[in-house]
mmCIF file of C-alpha atoms in Angstrom:
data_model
loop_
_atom_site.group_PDB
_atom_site.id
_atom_site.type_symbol
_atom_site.label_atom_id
_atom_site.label_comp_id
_atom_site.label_asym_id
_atom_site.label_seq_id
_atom_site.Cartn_x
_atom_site.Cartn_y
_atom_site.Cartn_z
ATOM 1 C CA UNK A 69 -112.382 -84.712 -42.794
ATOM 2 C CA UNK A 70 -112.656 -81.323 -41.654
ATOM 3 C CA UNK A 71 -112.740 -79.120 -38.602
ATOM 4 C CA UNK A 72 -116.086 -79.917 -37.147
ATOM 5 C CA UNK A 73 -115.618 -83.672 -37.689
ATOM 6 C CA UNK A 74 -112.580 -83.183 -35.418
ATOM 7 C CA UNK A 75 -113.580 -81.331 -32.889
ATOM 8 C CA UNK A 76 -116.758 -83.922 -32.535
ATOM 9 C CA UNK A 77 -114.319 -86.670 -32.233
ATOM 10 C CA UNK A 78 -112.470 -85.260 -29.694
ATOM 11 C CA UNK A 79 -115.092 -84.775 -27.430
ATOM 12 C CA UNK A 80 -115.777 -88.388 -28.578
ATOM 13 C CA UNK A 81 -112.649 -89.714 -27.937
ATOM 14 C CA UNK A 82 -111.118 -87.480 -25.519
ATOM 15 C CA UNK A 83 -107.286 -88.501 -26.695
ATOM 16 C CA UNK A 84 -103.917 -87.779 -25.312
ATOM 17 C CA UNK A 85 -102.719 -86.103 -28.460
ATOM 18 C CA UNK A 86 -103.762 -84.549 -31.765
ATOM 19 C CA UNK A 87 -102.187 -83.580 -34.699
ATOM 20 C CA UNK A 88 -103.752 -80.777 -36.611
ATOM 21 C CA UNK A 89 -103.789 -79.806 -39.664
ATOM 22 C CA UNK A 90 -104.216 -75.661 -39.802
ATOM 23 C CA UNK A 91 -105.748 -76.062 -43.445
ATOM 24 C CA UNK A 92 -109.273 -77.476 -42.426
ATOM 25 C CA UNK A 93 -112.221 -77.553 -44.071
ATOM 26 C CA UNK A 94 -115.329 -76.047 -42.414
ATOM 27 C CA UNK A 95 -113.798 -74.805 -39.251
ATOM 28 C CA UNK A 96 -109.451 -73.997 -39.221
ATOM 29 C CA UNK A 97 -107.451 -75.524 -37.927
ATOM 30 C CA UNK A 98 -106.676 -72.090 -35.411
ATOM 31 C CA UNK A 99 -110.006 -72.094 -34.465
ATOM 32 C CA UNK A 100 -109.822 -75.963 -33.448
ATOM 33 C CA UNK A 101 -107.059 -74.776 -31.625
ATOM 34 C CA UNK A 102 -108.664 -72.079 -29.718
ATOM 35 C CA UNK A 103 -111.374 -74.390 -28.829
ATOM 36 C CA UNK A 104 -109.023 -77.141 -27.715
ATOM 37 C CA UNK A 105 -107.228 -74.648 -25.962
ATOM 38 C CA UNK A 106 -109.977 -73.880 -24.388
ATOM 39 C CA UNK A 107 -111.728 -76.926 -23.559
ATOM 40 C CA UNK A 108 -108.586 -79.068 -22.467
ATOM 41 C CA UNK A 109 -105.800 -76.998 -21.542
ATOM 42 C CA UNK A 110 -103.370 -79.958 -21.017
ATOM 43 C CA UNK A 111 -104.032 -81.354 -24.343
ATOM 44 C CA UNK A 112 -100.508 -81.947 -26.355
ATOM 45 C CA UNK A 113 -101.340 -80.436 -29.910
ATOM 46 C CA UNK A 114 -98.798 -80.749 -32.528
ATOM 47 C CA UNK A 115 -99.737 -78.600 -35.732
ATOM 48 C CA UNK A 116 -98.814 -79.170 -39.191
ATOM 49 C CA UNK A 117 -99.192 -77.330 -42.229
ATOM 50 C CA UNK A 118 -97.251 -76.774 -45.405
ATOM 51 C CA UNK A 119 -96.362 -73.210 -44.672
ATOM 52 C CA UNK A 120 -93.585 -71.772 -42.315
ATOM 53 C CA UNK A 121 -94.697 -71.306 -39.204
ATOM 54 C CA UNK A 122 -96.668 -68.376 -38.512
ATOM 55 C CA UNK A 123 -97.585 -66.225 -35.284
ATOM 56 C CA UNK A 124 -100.451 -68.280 -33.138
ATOM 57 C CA UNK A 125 -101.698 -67.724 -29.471
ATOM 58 C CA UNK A 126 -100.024 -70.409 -27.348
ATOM 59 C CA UNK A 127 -102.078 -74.026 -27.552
ATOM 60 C CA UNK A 128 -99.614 -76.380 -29.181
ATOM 61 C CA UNK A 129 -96.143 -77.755 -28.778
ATOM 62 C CA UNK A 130 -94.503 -78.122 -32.011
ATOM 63 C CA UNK A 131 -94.962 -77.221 -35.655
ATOM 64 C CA UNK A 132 -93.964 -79.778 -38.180
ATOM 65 C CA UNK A 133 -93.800 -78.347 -41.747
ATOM 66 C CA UNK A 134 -95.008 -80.894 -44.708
ATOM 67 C CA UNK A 135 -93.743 -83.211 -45.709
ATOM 68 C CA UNK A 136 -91.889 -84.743 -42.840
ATOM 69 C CA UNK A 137 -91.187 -88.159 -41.957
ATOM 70 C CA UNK A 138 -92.925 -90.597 -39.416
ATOM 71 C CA UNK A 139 -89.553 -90.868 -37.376
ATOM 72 C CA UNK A 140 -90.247 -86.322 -36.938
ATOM 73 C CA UNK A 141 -93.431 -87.230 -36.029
ATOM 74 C CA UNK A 142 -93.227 -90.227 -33.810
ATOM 75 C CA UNK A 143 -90.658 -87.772 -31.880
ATOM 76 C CA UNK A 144 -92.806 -84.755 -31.507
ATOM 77 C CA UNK A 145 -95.509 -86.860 -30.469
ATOM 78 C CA UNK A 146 -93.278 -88.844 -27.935
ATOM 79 C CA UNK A 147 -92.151 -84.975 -26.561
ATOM 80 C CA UNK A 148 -95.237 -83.395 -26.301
ATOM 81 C CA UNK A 149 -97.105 -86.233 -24.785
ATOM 82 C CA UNK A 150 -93.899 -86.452 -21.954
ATOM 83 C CA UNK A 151 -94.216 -82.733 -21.591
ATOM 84 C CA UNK A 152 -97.644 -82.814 -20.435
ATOM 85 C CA UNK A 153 -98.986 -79.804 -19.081
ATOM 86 C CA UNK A 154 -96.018 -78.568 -17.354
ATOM 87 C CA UNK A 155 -94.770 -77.244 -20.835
ATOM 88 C CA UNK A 156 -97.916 -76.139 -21.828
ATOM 89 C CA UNK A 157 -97.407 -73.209 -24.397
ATOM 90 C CA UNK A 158 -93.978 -74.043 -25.206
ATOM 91 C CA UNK A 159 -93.369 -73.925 -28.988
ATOM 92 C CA UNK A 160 -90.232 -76.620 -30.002
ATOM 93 C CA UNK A 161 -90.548 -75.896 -32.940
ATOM 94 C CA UNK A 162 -88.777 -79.225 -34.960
ATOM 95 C CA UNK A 163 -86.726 -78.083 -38.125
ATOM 96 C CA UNK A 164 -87.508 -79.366 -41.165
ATOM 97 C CA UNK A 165 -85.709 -78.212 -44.672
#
């Protein structure tokens, strides 16, 4: 629902991905980053927002643009969560027109 509502249910939940949306409600979506970032620096993030992608600290590894398709995300989820922490940082970025 919005930022605050995700960052309590990640503490909740402690997953092995997120997907976040950079147009939150409450608290961004780059400050739910930083405090990701911060608080589980292994954490896959995939962001996604409806703009091109524009300069953020390191914290995520992709950017899908809106709209894309479940088989983009399914993908970027499958890469970041094999990534791990070893890419941690790494932006692959996944084109979409």
């Amino acid at each position: 629902r919005d930022g605050f509502d995700g960052l309590r249910q990640h503490r909740l939940c402690h997953p092995d991905l997120v997907v976040l949306d950079l147009n939150l409600p409450g608290i961004d979506g780059r400050e739910v980053l930083a405090t990701l970032s911060r608080d589980r620096p292994d954490l896959p993030v995939i962001i996604t927002s409806g703009q091109k992608r524009t300069p953020l600290d390191d914290g995520y590894h992709a950017w899908l643009r809106k709209p894309y398709s479940a088989a983009v995300l399914i993908k970027a989820a499958r890469d970041a969560v094999l990534a791990g922490s070893s890419e941690r940082g790494h932006h692959d970025s996944i084109a979409h027109p």
